[in-house]
Every structure is written in C-alpha cells, then in structure tokens.
Coordinates of C-alpha atoms and ligand atoms in Angstrom, one line a residue:
X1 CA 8.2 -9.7 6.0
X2 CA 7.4 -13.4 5.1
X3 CA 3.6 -12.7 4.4
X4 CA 4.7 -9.2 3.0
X5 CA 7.1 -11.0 0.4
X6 CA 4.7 -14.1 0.1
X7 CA 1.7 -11.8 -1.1
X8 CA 4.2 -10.0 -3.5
X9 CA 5.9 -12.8 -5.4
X10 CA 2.5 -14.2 -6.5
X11 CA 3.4 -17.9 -5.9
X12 CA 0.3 -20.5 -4.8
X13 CA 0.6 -21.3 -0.9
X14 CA -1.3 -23.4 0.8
X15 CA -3.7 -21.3 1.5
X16 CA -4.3 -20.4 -1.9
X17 CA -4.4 -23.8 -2.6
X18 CA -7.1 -24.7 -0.7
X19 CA -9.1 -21.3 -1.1
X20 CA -8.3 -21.1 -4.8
X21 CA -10.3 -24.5 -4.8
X22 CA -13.2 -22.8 -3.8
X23 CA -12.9 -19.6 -5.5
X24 CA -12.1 -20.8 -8.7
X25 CA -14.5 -20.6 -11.7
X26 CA -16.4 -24.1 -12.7
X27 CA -17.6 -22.8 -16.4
X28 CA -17.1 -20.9 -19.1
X29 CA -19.8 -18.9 -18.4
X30 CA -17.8 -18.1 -14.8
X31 CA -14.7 -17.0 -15.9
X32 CA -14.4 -13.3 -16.2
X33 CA -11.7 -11.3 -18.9
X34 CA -9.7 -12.5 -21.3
X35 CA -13.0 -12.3 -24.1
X36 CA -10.9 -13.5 -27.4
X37 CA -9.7 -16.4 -25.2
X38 CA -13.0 -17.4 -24.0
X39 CA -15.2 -17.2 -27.2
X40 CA -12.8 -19.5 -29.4
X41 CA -12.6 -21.8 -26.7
X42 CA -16.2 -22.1 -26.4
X43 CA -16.0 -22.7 -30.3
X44 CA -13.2 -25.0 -30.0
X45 CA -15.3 -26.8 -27.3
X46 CA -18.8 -27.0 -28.8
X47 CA -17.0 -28.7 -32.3
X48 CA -15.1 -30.8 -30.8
X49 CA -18.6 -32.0 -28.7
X50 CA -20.4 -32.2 -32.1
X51 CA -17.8 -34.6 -33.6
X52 CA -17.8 -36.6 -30.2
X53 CA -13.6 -36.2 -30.7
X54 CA -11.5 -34.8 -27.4
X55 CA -10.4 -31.3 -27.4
X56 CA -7.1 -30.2 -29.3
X57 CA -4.1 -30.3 -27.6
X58 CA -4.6 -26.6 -26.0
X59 CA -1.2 -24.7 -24.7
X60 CA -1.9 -21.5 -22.4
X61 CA 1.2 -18.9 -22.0
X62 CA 1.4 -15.7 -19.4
X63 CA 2.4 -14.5 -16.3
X64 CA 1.4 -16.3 -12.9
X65 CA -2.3 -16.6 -11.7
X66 CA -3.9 -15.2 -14.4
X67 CA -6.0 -18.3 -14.5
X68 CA -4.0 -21.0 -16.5
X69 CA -4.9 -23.9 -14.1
X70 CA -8.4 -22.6 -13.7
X71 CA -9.3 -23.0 -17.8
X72 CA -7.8 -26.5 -17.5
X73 CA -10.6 -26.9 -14.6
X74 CA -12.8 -25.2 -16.8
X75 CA -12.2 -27.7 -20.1
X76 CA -12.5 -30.6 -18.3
X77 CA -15.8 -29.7 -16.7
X78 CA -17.1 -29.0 -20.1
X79 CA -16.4 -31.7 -21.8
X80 CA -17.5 -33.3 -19.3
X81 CA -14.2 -35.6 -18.8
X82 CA -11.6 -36.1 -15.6
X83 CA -8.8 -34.2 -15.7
X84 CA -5.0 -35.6 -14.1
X85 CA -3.1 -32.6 -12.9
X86 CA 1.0 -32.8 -13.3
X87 CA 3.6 -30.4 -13.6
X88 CA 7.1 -30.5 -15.5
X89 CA 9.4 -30.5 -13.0
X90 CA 7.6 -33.2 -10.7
X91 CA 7.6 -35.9 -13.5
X92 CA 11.3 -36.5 -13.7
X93 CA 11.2 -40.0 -15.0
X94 CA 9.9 -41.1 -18.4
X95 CA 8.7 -44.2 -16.4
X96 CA 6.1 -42.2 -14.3
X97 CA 5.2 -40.3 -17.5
X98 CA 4.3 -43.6 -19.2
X99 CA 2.2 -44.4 -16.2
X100 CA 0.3 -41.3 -16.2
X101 CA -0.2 -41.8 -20.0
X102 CA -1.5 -45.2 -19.8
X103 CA -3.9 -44.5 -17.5
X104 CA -5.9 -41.5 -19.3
X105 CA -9.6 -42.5 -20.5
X106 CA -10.8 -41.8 -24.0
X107 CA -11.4 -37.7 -24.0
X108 CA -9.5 -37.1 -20.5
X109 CA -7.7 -34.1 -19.6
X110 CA -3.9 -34.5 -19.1
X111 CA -3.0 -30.6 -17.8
X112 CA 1.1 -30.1 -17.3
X113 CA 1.6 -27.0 -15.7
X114 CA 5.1 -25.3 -16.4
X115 CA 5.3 -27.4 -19.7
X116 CA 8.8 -25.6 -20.4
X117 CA 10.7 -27.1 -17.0
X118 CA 9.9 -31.2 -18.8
X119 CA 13.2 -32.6 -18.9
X120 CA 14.2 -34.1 -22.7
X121 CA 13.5 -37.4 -22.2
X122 CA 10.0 -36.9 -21.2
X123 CA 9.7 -34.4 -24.3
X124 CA 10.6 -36.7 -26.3
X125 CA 7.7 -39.6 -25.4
X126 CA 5.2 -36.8 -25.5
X127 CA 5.9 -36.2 -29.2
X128 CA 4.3 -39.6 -30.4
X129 CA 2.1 -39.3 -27.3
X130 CA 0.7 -35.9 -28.3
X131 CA 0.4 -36.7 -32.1
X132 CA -0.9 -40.4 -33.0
X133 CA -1.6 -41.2 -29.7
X134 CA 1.2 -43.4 -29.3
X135 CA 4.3 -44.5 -26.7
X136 CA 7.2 -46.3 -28.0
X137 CA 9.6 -47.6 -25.3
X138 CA 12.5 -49.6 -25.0
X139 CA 12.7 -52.5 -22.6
X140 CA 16.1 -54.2 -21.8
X141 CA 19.7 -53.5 -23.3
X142 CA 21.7 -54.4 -25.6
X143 CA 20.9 -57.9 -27.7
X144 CA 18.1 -58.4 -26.1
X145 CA 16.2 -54.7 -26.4
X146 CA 13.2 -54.6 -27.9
X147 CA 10.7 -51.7 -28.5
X148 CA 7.3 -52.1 -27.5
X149 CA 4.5 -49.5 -29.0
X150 CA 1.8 -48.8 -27.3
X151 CA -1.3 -47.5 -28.1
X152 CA -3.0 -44.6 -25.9
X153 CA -6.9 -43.8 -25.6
X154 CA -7.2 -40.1 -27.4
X155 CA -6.7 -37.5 -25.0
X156 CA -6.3 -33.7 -24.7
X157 CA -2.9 -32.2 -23.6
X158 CA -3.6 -29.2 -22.3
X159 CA 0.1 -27.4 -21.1
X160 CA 0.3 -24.4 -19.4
X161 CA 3.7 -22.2 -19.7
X162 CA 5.1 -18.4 -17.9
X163 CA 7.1 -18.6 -20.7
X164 CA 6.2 -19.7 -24.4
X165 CA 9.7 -18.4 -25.6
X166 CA 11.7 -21.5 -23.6
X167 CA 9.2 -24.0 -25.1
X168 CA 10.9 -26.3 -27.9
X169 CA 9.5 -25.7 -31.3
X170 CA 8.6 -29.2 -32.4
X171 CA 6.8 -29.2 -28.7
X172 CA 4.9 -26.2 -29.2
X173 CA 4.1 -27.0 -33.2
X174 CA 2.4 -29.9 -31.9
X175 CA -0.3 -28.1 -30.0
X176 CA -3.3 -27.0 -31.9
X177 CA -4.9 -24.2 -29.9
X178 CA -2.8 -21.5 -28.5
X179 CA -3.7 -18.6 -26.1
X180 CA -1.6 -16.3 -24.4
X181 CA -3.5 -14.3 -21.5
X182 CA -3.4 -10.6 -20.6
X183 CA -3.4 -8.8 -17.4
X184 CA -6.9 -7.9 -16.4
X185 CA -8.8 -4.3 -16.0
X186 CA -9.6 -3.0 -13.6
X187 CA -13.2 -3.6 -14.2
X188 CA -12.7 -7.7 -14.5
X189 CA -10.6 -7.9 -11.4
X190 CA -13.5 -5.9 -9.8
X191 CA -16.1 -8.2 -10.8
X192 CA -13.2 -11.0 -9.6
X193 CA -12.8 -9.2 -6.0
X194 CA -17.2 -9.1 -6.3
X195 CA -17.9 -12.8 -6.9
X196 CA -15.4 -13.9 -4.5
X197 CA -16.6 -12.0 -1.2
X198 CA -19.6 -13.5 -2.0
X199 CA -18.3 -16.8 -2.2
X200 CA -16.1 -16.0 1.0
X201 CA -19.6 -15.0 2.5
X202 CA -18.0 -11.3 3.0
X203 CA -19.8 -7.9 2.3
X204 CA -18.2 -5.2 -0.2
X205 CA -18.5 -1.9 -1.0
X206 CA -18.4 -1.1 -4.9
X207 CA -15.5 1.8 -4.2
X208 CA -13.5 -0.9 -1.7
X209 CA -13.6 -3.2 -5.0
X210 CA -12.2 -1.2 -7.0
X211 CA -9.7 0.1 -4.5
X212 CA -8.6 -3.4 -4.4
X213 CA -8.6 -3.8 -8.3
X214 CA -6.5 -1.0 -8.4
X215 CA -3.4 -3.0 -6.6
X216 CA -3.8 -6.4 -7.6
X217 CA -1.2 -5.8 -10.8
X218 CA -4.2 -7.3 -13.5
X219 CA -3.7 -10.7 -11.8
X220 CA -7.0 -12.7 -10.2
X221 CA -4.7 -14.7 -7.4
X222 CA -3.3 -11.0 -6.1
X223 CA -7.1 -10.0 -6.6
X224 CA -8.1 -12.6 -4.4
X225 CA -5.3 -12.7 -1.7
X226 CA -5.5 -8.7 -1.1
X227 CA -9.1 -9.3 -0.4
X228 CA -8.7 -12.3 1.9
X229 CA -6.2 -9.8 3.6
X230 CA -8.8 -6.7 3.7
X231 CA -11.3 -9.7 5.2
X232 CA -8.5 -10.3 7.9
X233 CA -7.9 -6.6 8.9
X234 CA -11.7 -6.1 9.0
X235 CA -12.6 -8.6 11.1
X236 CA -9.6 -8.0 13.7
X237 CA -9.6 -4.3 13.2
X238 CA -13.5 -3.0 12.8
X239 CA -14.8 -6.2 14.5
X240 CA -17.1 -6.3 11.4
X241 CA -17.3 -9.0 8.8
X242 CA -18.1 -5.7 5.7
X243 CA -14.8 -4.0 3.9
X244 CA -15.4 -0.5 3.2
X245 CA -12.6 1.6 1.2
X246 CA -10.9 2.8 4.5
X247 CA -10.7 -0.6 5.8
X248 CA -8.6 -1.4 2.2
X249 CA -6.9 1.4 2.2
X250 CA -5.5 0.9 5.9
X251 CA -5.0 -2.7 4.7
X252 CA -2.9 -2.1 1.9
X253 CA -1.0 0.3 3.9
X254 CA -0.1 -2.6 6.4
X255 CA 1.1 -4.7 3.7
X256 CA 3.0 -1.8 1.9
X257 CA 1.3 -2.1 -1.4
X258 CA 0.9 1.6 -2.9
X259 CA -2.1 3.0 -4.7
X260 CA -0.6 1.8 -8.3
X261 CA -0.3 -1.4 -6.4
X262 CA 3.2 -1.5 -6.5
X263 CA 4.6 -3.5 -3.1
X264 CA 8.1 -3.7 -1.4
X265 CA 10.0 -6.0 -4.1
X266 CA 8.6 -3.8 -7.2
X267 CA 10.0 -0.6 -5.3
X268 CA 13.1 -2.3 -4.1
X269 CA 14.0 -3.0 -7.7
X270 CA 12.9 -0.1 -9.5
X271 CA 15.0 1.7 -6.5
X272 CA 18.1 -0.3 -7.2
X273 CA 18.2 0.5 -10.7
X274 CA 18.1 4.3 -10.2
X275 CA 20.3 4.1 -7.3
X276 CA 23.0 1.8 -8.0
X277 CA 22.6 1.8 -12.0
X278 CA 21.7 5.8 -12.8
X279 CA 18.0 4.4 -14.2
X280 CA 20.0 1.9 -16.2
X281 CA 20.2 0.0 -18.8
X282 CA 21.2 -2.7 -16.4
X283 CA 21.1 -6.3 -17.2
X284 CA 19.1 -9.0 -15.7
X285 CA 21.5 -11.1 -14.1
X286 CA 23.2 -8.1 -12.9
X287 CA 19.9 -7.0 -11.3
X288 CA 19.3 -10.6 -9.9
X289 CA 22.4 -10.2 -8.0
X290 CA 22.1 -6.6 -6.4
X291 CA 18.7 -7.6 -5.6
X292 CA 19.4 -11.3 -4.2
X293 CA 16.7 -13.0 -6.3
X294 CA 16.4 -15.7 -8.8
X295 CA 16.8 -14.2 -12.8
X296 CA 13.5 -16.2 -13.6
X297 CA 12.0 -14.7 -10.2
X298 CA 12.4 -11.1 -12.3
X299 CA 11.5 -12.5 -15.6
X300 CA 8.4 -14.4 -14.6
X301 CA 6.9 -12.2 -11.8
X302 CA 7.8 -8.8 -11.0
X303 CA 8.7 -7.4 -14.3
X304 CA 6.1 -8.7 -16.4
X305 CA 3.7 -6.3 -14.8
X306 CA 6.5 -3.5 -14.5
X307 CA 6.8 -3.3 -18.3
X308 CA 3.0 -3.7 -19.1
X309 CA 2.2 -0.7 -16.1
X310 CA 5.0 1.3 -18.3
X311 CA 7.4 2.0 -14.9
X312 CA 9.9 -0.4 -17.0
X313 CA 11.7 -0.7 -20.4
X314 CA 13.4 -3.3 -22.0
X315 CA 16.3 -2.1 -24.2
X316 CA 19.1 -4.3 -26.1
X317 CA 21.4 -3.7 -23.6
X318 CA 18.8 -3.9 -20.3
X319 CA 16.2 -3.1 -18.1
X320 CA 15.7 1.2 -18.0
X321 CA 13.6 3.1 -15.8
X322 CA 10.7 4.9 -17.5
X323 CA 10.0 8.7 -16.9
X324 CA 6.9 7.2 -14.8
X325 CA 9.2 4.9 -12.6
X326 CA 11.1 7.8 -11.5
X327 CA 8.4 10.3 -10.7
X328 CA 7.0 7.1 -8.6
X329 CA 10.1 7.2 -6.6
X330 CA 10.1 10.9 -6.1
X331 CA 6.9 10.6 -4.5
X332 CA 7.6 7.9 -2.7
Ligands
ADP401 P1 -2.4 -19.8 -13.1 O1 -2.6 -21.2 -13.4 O2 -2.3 -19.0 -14.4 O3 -1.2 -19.5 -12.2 P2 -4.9 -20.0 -11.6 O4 -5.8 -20.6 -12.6 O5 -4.4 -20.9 -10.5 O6 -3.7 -19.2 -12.3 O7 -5.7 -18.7 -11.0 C1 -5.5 -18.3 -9.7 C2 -6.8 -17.9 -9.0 O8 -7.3 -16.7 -9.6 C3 -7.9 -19.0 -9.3 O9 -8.0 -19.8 -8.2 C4 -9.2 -18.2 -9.4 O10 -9.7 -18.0 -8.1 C5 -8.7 -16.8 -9.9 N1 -9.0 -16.6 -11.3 C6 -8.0 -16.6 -12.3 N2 -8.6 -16.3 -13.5 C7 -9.9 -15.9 -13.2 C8 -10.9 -15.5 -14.0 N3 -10.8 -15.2 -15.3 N4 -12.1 -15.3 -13.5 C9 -12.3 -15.5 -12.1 N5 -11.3 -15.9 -11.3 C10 -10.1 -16.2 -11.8

C-alpha cells in the first residue's frame, strides 16, 4: 500500500532523487512539451547572453513534477553558471539566507523551490536582494544597532511555486519572467517514457508507450516512475529486460492504476464524494477529513489533474462530481 500510495501522491523519493538525476533533461533542446514556455525562454536566454547580464529573476507555477526543478537545471547549464538549490521551508533563518546570498557568483543561479512556504522574514531580505542586488541587516540591539548594507554579485532568482495564488504580491511583482506549466499530452509524455527507457538502457514498444502515457496524469515524474515499475514487473515477471503492452497493462493492474490512469486515492475521493456527499458540492476541508489527508495534499496533487481530466468541478460552494466521474464509478 506504501508503494501503491507513494506512486500516487507524486512526491520525489529517494529513488526519484537519484534516478530523476539521471533522467532529467541537460538542455533546452532536451526538454519535451510545454512549447510557449520553452521558445521565450530560449529568447529570454540568448538576450540576456548577448548583453553579458544574468537571467531575469524567472518564477515557474504548476502542479508537482511537471519539470519545475528540471528548467532551473536547464538555465543554469545554459548560461553556463552554477546553480545553489534551496527550498522555502528548509531556510528558516534569515541568517542562513544571508549566507546563501553572499556566496552566489556574478550570473549564478539561486533556484528556491516552494517559494510560497518562505517565512516573512526571509521575504522580506529577498526584496532588496531580488531588486538592486542588495542585503540590509541589522547587527546588535538597541543603542548600539547598526544597519550594515551589503552589496550582492548580480544573480538570477529563479523560484518555483504549486501554487502562485499563496505567493505575496510584492514577491511575485518582483520577478520578471513568469511561466505556469500545463499537463502534458499524451504524445510528450510518450516521447518522455521513449527517451528515458533508453537512458534506463530498457527496450519499448511504441503501443507500451503510449499505454503508459495514457496513466501518467500529464505529469513526467508519474511518466517516469510507471515505467521504472513496468521495468520491474518485466524483468521479475517475463524474465526479459523489453516491455510490451501486456507487460504494462498487467503492471498497471498490480499497482491499481486504471486505463484513464486514475489510481486508488483519485477513486477513493471521487467515491467519497458520491457516497457520503450525493456527488457534492462538498468543501475541501470537509473532504480532507472524510478522506484523512492534508487540504493542501487535495489542492496540490490529486485534484489538479481531477479538474483538468473533467471527472471534477469546482463550484462556489465545493468540489462536484462531473457526469464523467460518475459513469467512471459505474464501471468501476
Ligand atoms: P518539479 O520540479 O516540477 O516537481 P521536476 O523538474 O523534478 O519537476 O521533474 C520531475 C522529473 O520529470 C524530472 O527528473 C525529469 O526526469 C522529468 N521531466 C519533467 N519535465 C520534463 C520534460 N519536459 N521533458 C523531459 N523530462 C521531464
């Protein structure tokens, strides 16, 4: 249930961590989707080359593993510059922010992932940071306080958010280049599943790509996992190191994920809300509590791709089941 519920709520593991590494795209040129995204960016990047400045502060909104963290990757290798890799809830003192700050070179990448968890205080020293390139802090109390300025080597900020709405509007007015990334087709997260069995030193059939395309909910990192999964069941199952599309689809049935790719949690709370709610409106934090998960669990991960596959609505007064959702159930 653990692996089941692991592969389902889309968070990086270990595992992912140190695979991602290797399946994750170096350039530009390597990353797949998302075309509006990646031909302003390669604009953004070639003038910003030309004038010999560093990059624009660049925010990047949208749901988990849609390839935030990889574009940060991806900007840092073009410009050719190091990149230092933080996250808003693990820099909880201004005094390690001022550390990290200090030591960014001229042009380096800073990249915060979940920009929106920064506690105030830090906010408020990226402000100056992120717009003259400039810290002011305070030393001692009282009589004897003094502010010291200091002056930072131009960097890029580059933050990366599953929620834009929670951002601060002075924080967000102060970045320059803003995407927000979509689900992927089918196609994209075929060509995904393609490039990585090859990296993974795997064969695939065409059909058994798309089979897995099919289930990974328009997200890369479920792309990815399923097929690391399929790889598994192959290997133990069929003794071979090839997945073919009865090898997926025997796969996917061991881990529960349906044909529309929908896995035990989606069901569970599209089944709770016709159930225990008549199809709904219901709202979100009484969902969270018949379904014993975090609100921002729901908000950030499962529903996302709920609403955008059309199974749910959002109304004023709550989450409703679509027409869809509960011919889904029927079947099921
Ligand atoms: P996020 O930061 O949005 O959670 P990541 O950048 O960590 O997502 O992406 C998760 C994994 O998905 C990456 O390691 C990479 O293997 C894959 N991935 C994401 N986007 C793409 C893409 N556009 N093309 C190829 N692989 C991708």
């Amino acid at each position: 249930m653990e692996e089941i519920k692991r592969l389902i709520l889309n968070q990086e593991n270990e595992e992912d961590r140190v695979i991602s590494l290797s399946l994750r795209p170096e350039r530009l040129d390597d990353f797949v989707g998302q075309p509006d995204l990646v031909s302003g960016l390669r604009v953004a990047i070639t003038a910003a080359q030309k004038r010999n400045e560093p990059l624009e502060h660049t925010l990047f909104s949208g749901p988990p593993g849609l390839g935030k963290t990889s574009l940060a990757h991806i900007i840092a290798n073009e410009m050719n510059r190091r990149i230092t890799v933080t996250s808003g809830p693990a820099i909880d003192r201004a005094g390690d922010f001022i550390g990290i700050l200090t030591n960014l070179e001229e042009g380096d990448v800073l990249f915060i992932d979940e920009i929106h968890r920064l506690s105030k205080t830090v906010e408020e020293f990226l402000y100056p940071a992120m717009e003259n390139f400039k810290i002011d802090f305070i030393v001692d109390k009282g009589p004897y306080a003094k502010t010291i300025n200091f002056n930072l080597k131009p960097f890029t900020l580059i933050g990366a958010t599953t929620r834009s709405g929670l951002l601060t509007t002075p924080l967000r007015d102060r970045f320059g280049i803003f995407y927000h990334l979509e689900f992927y087709s089918q196609q994209d997260l075929s060509s995904i599943i393609s490039t990585s069995a090859g990296k993974l030193n795997v064969a695939i059939d065409s059909d058994a790509c798309l089979g897995l395309a099919l289930r990974a909910r328009g997200t890369p990192r479920i792309a990815n996992r399923l097929l690391r999964r399929s790889r598994d069941y192959a290997q133990v199952n069929s003794n071979k190191n090839h997945i073919d599309l009865k090898i997926v689809n025997e796969a996917m049935k061991a881990l529960r994920i349906d044909p529309q790719g929908l896995d035990e949690l989606d069901r569970r709370l599209l089944t709770i809300i016709k159930t225990n709610y008549s199809g709904g409106p219901v709202g979100i934090e009484a969902l969270a509590a018949t379904l014993n998960e975090e609100t921002d669990t729901i908000e950030d991960v499962i529903e996302p791709y709920l609403l955008k596959a059309g199974f749910l609505r959002r109304t004023s007064r709550g989450r409703e089941l679509t027409p869809m959702a509960i011919s889904h159930l029927g079947i099921k």
